[in-house]
Amino acid sequence: MRAIVVAATLTSALALTGCTAPEGSDGAAEGGADGGAAQTEATLGGSGPGATGTPGVESMEKGDIVATQEVTLTGDRGTATVEIEALRVDGQVQTLTVFVTPHLTDTSGSLSLFHFLDMHGFRPRLVDKANLKEYSTLEKGAEAWSSDSTATEAGDGETFKAWAVLAAPEDGATSFDVTISHIYPRFTDIPVIS
């Protein structure tokens, strides 16, 4: 009998806690039938204090390409055209965007970012020669803020897009040398835009 009374008391307490409206609001009575929807909208983006911009979808189209190089792939797999956009600053970070178009010896195959980078993850570095600083791809734990090297790929003559996020420029830097892999020549004097 005692177990039934305790269970009933806990159930009542949980029900009351779950039904309590947030402090300072009357639930649906205050906002009408969509009172919860307005709160959800503010939480998900719009004008809340954590909002960083307008929601949208990343463009997969090439922007303004500022430098291009042809590289030879390891293992006699062919060549690739590598194109790079200007570094784009957004608040406390900047994004590097690269497009790779493989020209494969085996035209029925495909090239992943992982194999393009000679079996390494995508961890580009930026060098500010004037201020003797190097910027590395940001990481959280072991996860880099960059394209997934094994999931990003393209077939012969097709193009894949790769990106990496790094700290925003300091010391008034307006351009960087960019290293995407130790096996390819670096890009030099890549401009920064806001």
PDB file of C-alpha atoms in Angstrom:
ATOM      1  CA  MET A   1       0.000   0.000   0.000  1.00  0.00           C
ATOM      2  CA  ARG A   2       2.826   2.373   0.901  1.00  0.00           C
ATOM      3  CA  ALA A   3       4.430   1.775  -2.554  1.00  0.00           C
ATOM      4  CA  ILE A   4       1.167   2.735  -4.287  1.00  0.00           C
ATOM      5  CA  VAL A   5       0.906   6.018  -2.299  1.00  0.00           C
ATOM      6  CA  VAL A   6       4.566   6.921  -3.106  1.00  0.00           C
ATOM      7  CA  ALA A   7       4.055   6.113  -6.804  1.00  0.00           C
ATOM      8  CA  ALA A   8       0.862   8.201  -6.918  1.00  0.00           C
ATOM      9  CA  THR A   9       2.620  11.127  -5.193  1.00  0.00           C
ATOM     10  CA  LEU A  10       5.553  10.998  -7.644  1.00  0.00           C
ATOM     11  CA  THR A  11       3.223  10.809 -10.631  1.00  0.00           C
ATOM     12  CA  SER A  12       1.266  13.855  -9.395  1.00  0.00           C
ATOM     13  CA  ALA A  13       4.465  15.832  -8.797  1.00  0.00           C
ATOM     14  CA  LEU A  14       5.793  15.004 -12.262  1.00  0.00           C
ATOM     15  CA  ALA A  15       2.505  15.920 -13.900  1.00  0.00           C
ATOM     16  CA  LEU A  16       2.414  19.284 -12.113  1.00  0.00           C
ATOM     17  CA  THR A  17       6.052  20.037 -12.985  1.00  0.00           C
ATOM     18  CA  GLY A  18       5.518  19.187 -16.658  1.00  0.00           C
ATOM     19  CA  CYS A  19       2.442  21.412 -16.918  1.00  0.00           C
ATOM     20  CA  THR A  20       3.883  24.515 -15.286  1.00  0.00           C
ATOM     21  CA  ALA A  21       4.177  27.442 -17.709  1.00  0.00           C
ATOM     22  CA  PRO A  22       7.456  29.372 -17.904  1.00  0.00           C
ATOM     23  CA  GLU A  23       7.771  32.186 -15.378  1.00  0.00           C
ATOM     24  CA  GLY A  24       6.031  35.352 -16.497  1.00  0.00           C
ATOM     25  CA  SER A  25       3.850  33.657 -19.116  1.00  0.00           C
ATOM     26  CA  ASP A  26       0.375  32.219 -19.259  1.00  0.00           C
ATOM     27  CA  GLY A  27       1.222  29.619 -21.927  1.00  0.00           C
ATOM     28  CA  ALA A  28      -1.190  29.517 -24.846  1.00  0.00           C
ATOM     29  CA  ALA A  29      -3.508  32.072 -23.256  1.00  0.00           C
ATOM     30  CA  GLU A  30      -0.836  34.764 -23.652  1.00  0.00           C
ATOM     31  CA  GLY A  31       0.287  33.958 -27.177  1.00  0.00           C
ATOM     32  CA  GLY A  32      -2.896  32.432 -28.530  1.00  0.00           C
ATOM     33  CA  ALA A  33      -2.907  29.013 -30.148  1.00  0.00           C
ATOM     34  CA  ASP A  34       0.669  29.400 -31.429  1.00  0.00           C
ATOM     35  CA  GLY A  35       2.236  30.614 -28.160  1.00  0.00           C
ATOM     36  CA  GLY A  36       4.739  27.757 -28.224  1.00  0.00           C
ATOM     37  CA  ALA A  37       5.564  28.287 -31.904  1.00  0.00           C
ATOM     38  CA  ALA A  38       6.697  31.873 -31.299  1.00  0.00           C
ATOM     39  CA  GLN A  39       8.984  30.721 -28.488  1.00  0.00           C
ATOM     40  CA  THR A  40      10.416  27.947 -30.687  1.00  0.00           C
ATOM     41  CA  GLU A  41      11.057  30.387 -33.541  1.00  0.00           C
ATOM     42  CA  ALA A  42      12.990  32.742 -31.254  1.00  0.00           C
ATOM     43  CA  THR A  43      15.012  29.837 -29.859  1.00  0.00           C
ATOM     44  CA  LEU A  44      15.959  28.439 -33.274  1.00  0.00           C
ATOM     45  CA  GLY A  45      17.465  31.500 -34.857  1.00  0.00           C
ATOM     46  CA  GLY A  46      15.614  34.687 -35.588  1.00  0.00           C
ATOM     47  CA  SER A  47      16.245  37.394 -33.038  1.00  0.00           C
ATOM     48  CA  GLY A  48      17.428  35.418 -30.005  1.00  0.00           C
ATOM     49  CA  PRO A  49      20.621  36.463 -28.225  1.00  0.00           C
ATOM     50  CA  GLY A  50      22.555  33.487 -29.658  1.00  0.00           C
ATOM     51  CA  ALA A  51      21.633  34.186 -33.305  1.00  0.00           C
ATOM     52  CA  THR A  52      24.625  34.670 -35.597  1.00  0.00           C
ATOM     53  CA  GLY A  53      22.928  35.406 -38.909  1.00  0.00           C
ATOM     54  CA  THR A  54      20.099  34.569 -41.235  1.00  0.00           C
ATOM     55  CA  PRO A  55      19.373  30.846 -41.653  1.00  0.00           C
ATOM     56  CA  GLY A  56      20.137  29.505 -45.101  1.00  0.00           C
ATOM     57  CA  VAL A  57      21.922  26.845 -47.118  1.00  0.00           C
ATOM     58  CA  GLU A  58      25.586  26.826 -48.091  1.00  0.00           C
ATOM     59  CA  SER A  59      26.192  27.455 -51.778  1.00  0.00           C
ATOM     60  CA  MET A  60      27.980  24.664 -53.620  1.00  0.00           C
ATOM     61  CA  GLU A  61      28.752  27.009 -56.521  1.00  0.00           C
ATOM     62  CA  LYS A  62      32.185  28.497 -57.030  1.00  0.00           C
ATOM     63  CA  GLY A  63      32.566  32.063 -55.861  1.00  0.00           C
ATOM     64  CA  ASP A  64      35.427  34.302 -56.870  1.00  0.00           C
ATOM     65  CA  ILE A  65      38.365  31.986 -57.514  1.00  0.00           C
ATOM     66  CA  VAL A  66      41.579  33.871 -56.714  1.00  0.00           C
ATOM     67  CA  ALA A  67      44.200  31.185 -57.487  1.00  0.00           C
ATOM     68  CA  THR A  68      44.426  27.888 -59.391  1.00  0.00           C
ATOM     69  CA  GLN A  69      47.069  25.181 -59.625  1.00  0.00           C
ATOM     70  CA  GLU A  70      47.419  21.835 -61.374  1.00  0.00           C
ATOM     71  CA  VAL A  71      48.835  19.089 -59.144  1.00  0.00           C
ATOM     72  CA  THR A  72      49.993  15.534 -59.772  1.00  0.00           C
ATOM     73  CA  LEU A  73      48.225  12.969 -57.635  1.00  0.00           C
ATOM     74  CA  THR A  74      50.265  10.369 -55.780  1.00  0.00           C
ATOM     75  CA  GLY A  75      50.296   6.772 -57.005  1.00  0.00           C
ATOM     76  CA  ASP A  76      50.062   7.570 -60.735  1.00  0.00           C
ATOM     77  CA  ARG A  77      46.359   8.291 -60.340  1.00  0.00           C
ATOM     78  CA  GLY A  78      46.399  11.334 -62.586  1.00  0.00           C
ATOM     79  CA  THR A  79      46.209  15.050 -61.893  1.00  0.00           C
ATOM     80  CA  ALA A  80      43.797  17.518 -60.309  1.00  0.00           C
ATOM     81  CA  THR A  81      42.867  21.138 -60.760  1.00  0.00           C
ATOM     82  CA  VAL A  82      42.792  22.919 -57.399  1.00  0.00           C
ATOM     83  CA  GLU A  83      40.992  26.268 -57.122  1.00  0.00           C
ATOM     84  CA  ILE A  84      40.804  28.469 -54.054  1.00  0.00           C
ATOM     85  CA  GLU A  85      38.447  31.284 -53.096  1.00  0.00           C
ATOM     86  CA  ALA A  86      39.387  34.338 -51.036  1.00  0.00           C
ATOM     87  CA  LEU A  87      39.293  33.703 -47.283  1.00  0.00           C
ATOM     88  CA  ARG A  88      35.928  34.826 -45.931  1.00  0.00           C
ATOM     89  CA  VAL A  89      35.706  36.333 -42.433  1.00  0.00           C
ATOM     90  CA  ASP A  90      32.552  35.935 -40.345  1.00  0.00           C
ATOM     91  CA  GLY A  91      32.882  37.235 -36.797  1.00  0.00           C
ATOM     92  CA  GLN A  92      35.656  35.428 -34.935  1.00  0.00           C
ATOM     93  CA  VAL A  93      36.384  32.910 -37.700  1.00  0.00           C
ATOM     94  CA  GLN A  94      37.420  32.782 -41.342  1.00  0.00           C
ATOM     95  CA  THR A  95      36.597  30.050 -43.850  1.00  0.00           C
ATOM     96  CA  LEU A  96      38.873  28.606 -46.486  1.00  0.00           C
ATOM     97  CA  THR A  97      37.058  27.115 -49.505  1.00  0.00           C
ATOM     98  CA  VAL A  98      38.792  24.898 -52.068  1.00  0.00           C
ATOM     99  CA  PHE A  99      37.438  23.190 -55.208  1.00  0.00           C
ATOM    100  CA  VAL A 100      39.167  20.073 -56.571  1.00  0.00           C
ATOM    101  CA  THR A 101      38.526  18.587 -60.032  1.00  0.00           C
ATOM    102  CA  PRO A 102      40.312  15.250 -60.570  1.00  0.00           C
ATOM    103  CA  HIS A 103      41.569  14.145 -63.999  1.00  0.00           C
ATOM    104  CA  LEU A 104      42.008  10.459 -63.300  1.00  0.00           C
ATOM    105  CA  THR A 105      44.043   7.814 -65.120  1.00  0.00           C
ATOM    106  CA  ASP A 106      41.210   5.373 -64.342  1.00  0.00           C
ATOM    107  CA  THR A 107      38.250   7.424 -65.535  1.00  0.00           C
ATOM    108  CA  SER A 108      35.746   4.987 -64.020  1.00  0.00           C
ATOM    109  CA  GLY A 109      37.024   5.686 -60.492  1.00  0.00           C
ATOM    110  CA  SER A 110      36.644   8.577 -58.085  1.00  0.00           C
ATOM    111  CA  LEU A 111      38.918  10.643 -55.859  1.00  0.00           C
ATOM    112  CA  SER A 112      38.140  11.357 -52.203  1.00  0.00           C
ATOM    113  CA  LEU A 113      39.560  14.318 -50.309  1.00  0.00           C
ATOM    114  CA  PHE A 114      41.345  11.759 -48.105  1.00  0.00           C
ATOM    115  CA  HIS A 115      43.225  10.229 -51.054  1.00  0.00           C
ATOM    116  CA  PHE A 116      43.794  13.650 -52.629  1.00  0.00           C
ATOM    117  CA  LEU A 117      45.597  14.577 -49.392  1.00  0.00           C
ATOM    118  CA  ASP A 118      47.720  11.396 -49.478  1.00  0.00           C
ATOM    119  CA  MET A 119      45.614   9.709 -46.790  1.00  0.00           C
ATOM    120  CA  HIS A 120      45.424  12.610 -44.348  1.00  0.00           C
ATOM    121  CA  GLY A 121      42.578  14.668 -42.933  1.00  0.00           C
ATOM    122  CA  PHE A 122      41.876  18.171 -44.258  1.00  0.00           C
ATOM    123  CA  ARG A 123      43.821  20.459 -41.885  1.00  0.00           C
ATOM    124  CA  PRO A 124      44.983  23.456 -43.934  1.00  0.00           C
ATOM    125  CA  ARG A 125      47.268  26.090 -42.402  1.00  0.00           C
ATOM    126  CA  LEU A 126      47.472  29.806 -43.040  1.00  0.00           C
ATOM    127  CA  VAL A 127      50.736  31.727 -42.678  1.00  0.00           C
ATOM    128  CA  ASP A 128      50.859  35.458 -41.951  1.00  0.00           C
ATOM    129  CA  LYS A 129      54.438  36.222 -43.005  1.00  0.00           C
ATOM    130  CA  ALA A 130      54.334  39.868 -41.973  1.00  0.00           C
ATOM    131  CA  ASN A 131      53.439  39.040 -38.354  1.00  0.00           C
ATOM    132  CA  LEU A 132      55.190  35.649 -38.136  1.00  0.00           C
ATOM    133  CA  LYS A 133      51.977  33.792 -37.244  1.00  0.00           C
ATOM    134  CA  GLU A 134      50.461  30.505 -38.354  1.00  0.00           C
ATOM    135  CA  TYR A 135      46.752  29.685 -38.122  1.00  0.00           C
ATOM    136  CA  SER A 136      45.596  26.061 -37.845  1.00  0.00           C
ATOM    137  CA  THR A 137      42.188  24.551 -38.601  1.00  0.00           C
ATOM    138  CA  LEU A 138      40.015  24.840 -35.496  1.00  0.00           C
ATOM    139  CA  GLU A 139      39.249  21.644 -33.613  1.00  0.00           C
ATOM    140  CA  LYS A 140      36.861  20.513 -30.902  1.00  0.00           C
ATOM    141  CA  GLY A 141      38.331  17.480 -29.219  1.00  0.00           C
ATOM    142  CA  ALA A 142      39.659  15.313 -32.035  1.00  0.00           C
ATOM    143  CA  GLU A 143      37.160  16.678 -34.578  1.00  0.00           C
ATOM    144  CA  ALA A 144      38.379  19.333 -37.002  1.00  0.00           C
ATOM    145  CA  TRP A 145      36.090  22.098 -38.244  1.00  0.00           C
ATOM    146  CA  SER A 146      36.530  21.040 -41.850  1.00  0.00           C
ATOM    147  CA  SER A 147      35.112  18.842 -44.599  1.00  0.00           C
ATOM    148  CA  ASP A 148      34.957  15.114 -43.912  1.00  0.00           C
ATOM    149  CA  SER A 149      37.911  13.758 -45.888  1.00  0.00           C
ATOM    150  CA  THR A 150      36.403  10.343 -46.589  1.00  0.00           C
ATOM    151  CA  ALA A 151      32.870  11.516 -47.468  1.00  0.00           C
ATOM    152  CA  THR A 152      33.973  14.303 -49.847  1.00  0.00           C
ATOM    153  CA  GLU A 153      34.715  12.925 -53.317  1.00  0.00           C
ATOM    154  CA  ALA A 154      34.242  13.351 -57.061  1.00  0.00           C
ATOM    155  CA  GLY A 155      34.598  11.301 -60.221  1.00  0.00           C
ATOM    156  CA  ASP A 156      36.837  12.053 -63.172  1.00  0.00           C
ATOM    157  CA  GLY A 157      36.144  15.567 -64.459  1.00  0.00           C
ATOM    158  CA  GLU A 158      33.709  16.306 -61.622  1.00  0.00           C
ATOM    159  CA  THR A 159      34.371  18.785 -58.809  1.00  0.00           C
ATOM    160  CA  PHE A 160      34.134  18.540 -55.043  1.00  0.00           C
ATOM    161  CA  LYS A 161      34.139  21.406 -52.568  1.00  0.00           C
ATOM    162  CA  ALA A 162      36.175  21.312 -49.359  1.00  0.00           C
ATOM    163  CA  TRP A 163      36.146  23.865 -46.537  1.00  0.00           C
ATOM    164  CA  ALA A 164      37.948  24.539 -43.269  1.00  0.00           C
ATOM    165  CA  VAL A 165      37.315  27.029 -40.465  1.00  0.00           C
ATOM    166  CA  LEU A 166      40.182  28.923 -38.815  1.00  0.00           C
ATOM    167  CA  ALA A 167      40.457  31.851 -36.394  1.00  0.00           C
ATOM    168  CA  ALA A 168      39.798  35.285 -37.868  1.00  0.00           C
ATOM    169  CA  PRO A 169      42.835  37.350 -38.870  1.00  0.00           C
ATOM    170  CA  GLU A 170      44.707  39.317 -36.215  1.00  0.00           C
ATOM    171  CA  ASP A 171      47.154  42.227 -36.461  1.00  0.00           C
ATOM    172  CA  GLY A 172      45.380  43.689 -39.499  1.00  0.00           C
ATOM    173  CA  ALA A 173      46.388  40.785 -41.778  1.00  0.00           C
ATOM    174  CA  THR A 174      44.783  41.108 -45.211  1.00  0.00           C
ATOM    175  CA  SER A 175      46.261  38.022 -46.928  1.00  0.00           C
ATOM    176  CA  PHE A 176      47.818  34.647 -46.097  1.00  0.00           C
ATOM    177  CA  ASP A 177      49.886  31.911 -47.672  1.00  0.00           C
ATOM    178  CA  VAL A 178      47.747  28.755 -47.636  1.00  0.00           C
ATOM    179  CA  THR A 179      49.014  25.185 -47.288  1.00  0.00           C
ATOM    180  CA  ILE A 180      46.373  22.541 -48.002  1.00  0.00           C
ATOM    181  CA  SER A 181      48.807  19.594 -47.909  1.00  0.00           C
ATOM    182  CA  HIS A 182      52.534  19.032 -47.483  1.00  0.00           C
ATOM    183  CA  ILE A 183      52.612  17.280 -50.881  1.00  0.00           C
ATOM    184  CA  TYR A 184      51.390  20.268 -52.944  1.00  0.00           C
ATOM    185  CA  PRO A 185      52.796  23.782 -53.454  1.00  0.00           C
ATOM    186  CA  ARG A 186      51.259  26.386 -51.156  1.00  0.00           C
ATOM    187  CA  PHE A 187      48.979  29.131 -52.429  1.00  0.00           C
ATOM    188  CA  THR A 188      50.494  32.568 -51.804  1.00  0.00           C
ATOM    189  CA  ASP A 189      48.966  35.905 -50.824  1.00  0.00           C
ATOM    190  CA  ILE A 190      45.357  34.713 -50.716  1.00  0.00           C
ATOM    191  CA  PRO A 191      43.221  37.756 -49.845  1.00  0.00           C
ATOM    192  CA  VAL A 192      40.834  38.065 -46.918  1.00  0.00           C
ATOM    193  CA  ILE A 193      37.327  39.444 -47.456  1.00  0.00           C
ATOM    194  CA  SER A 194      34.499  40.141 -44.996  1.00  0.00           C
TER     195      SER A 194
END
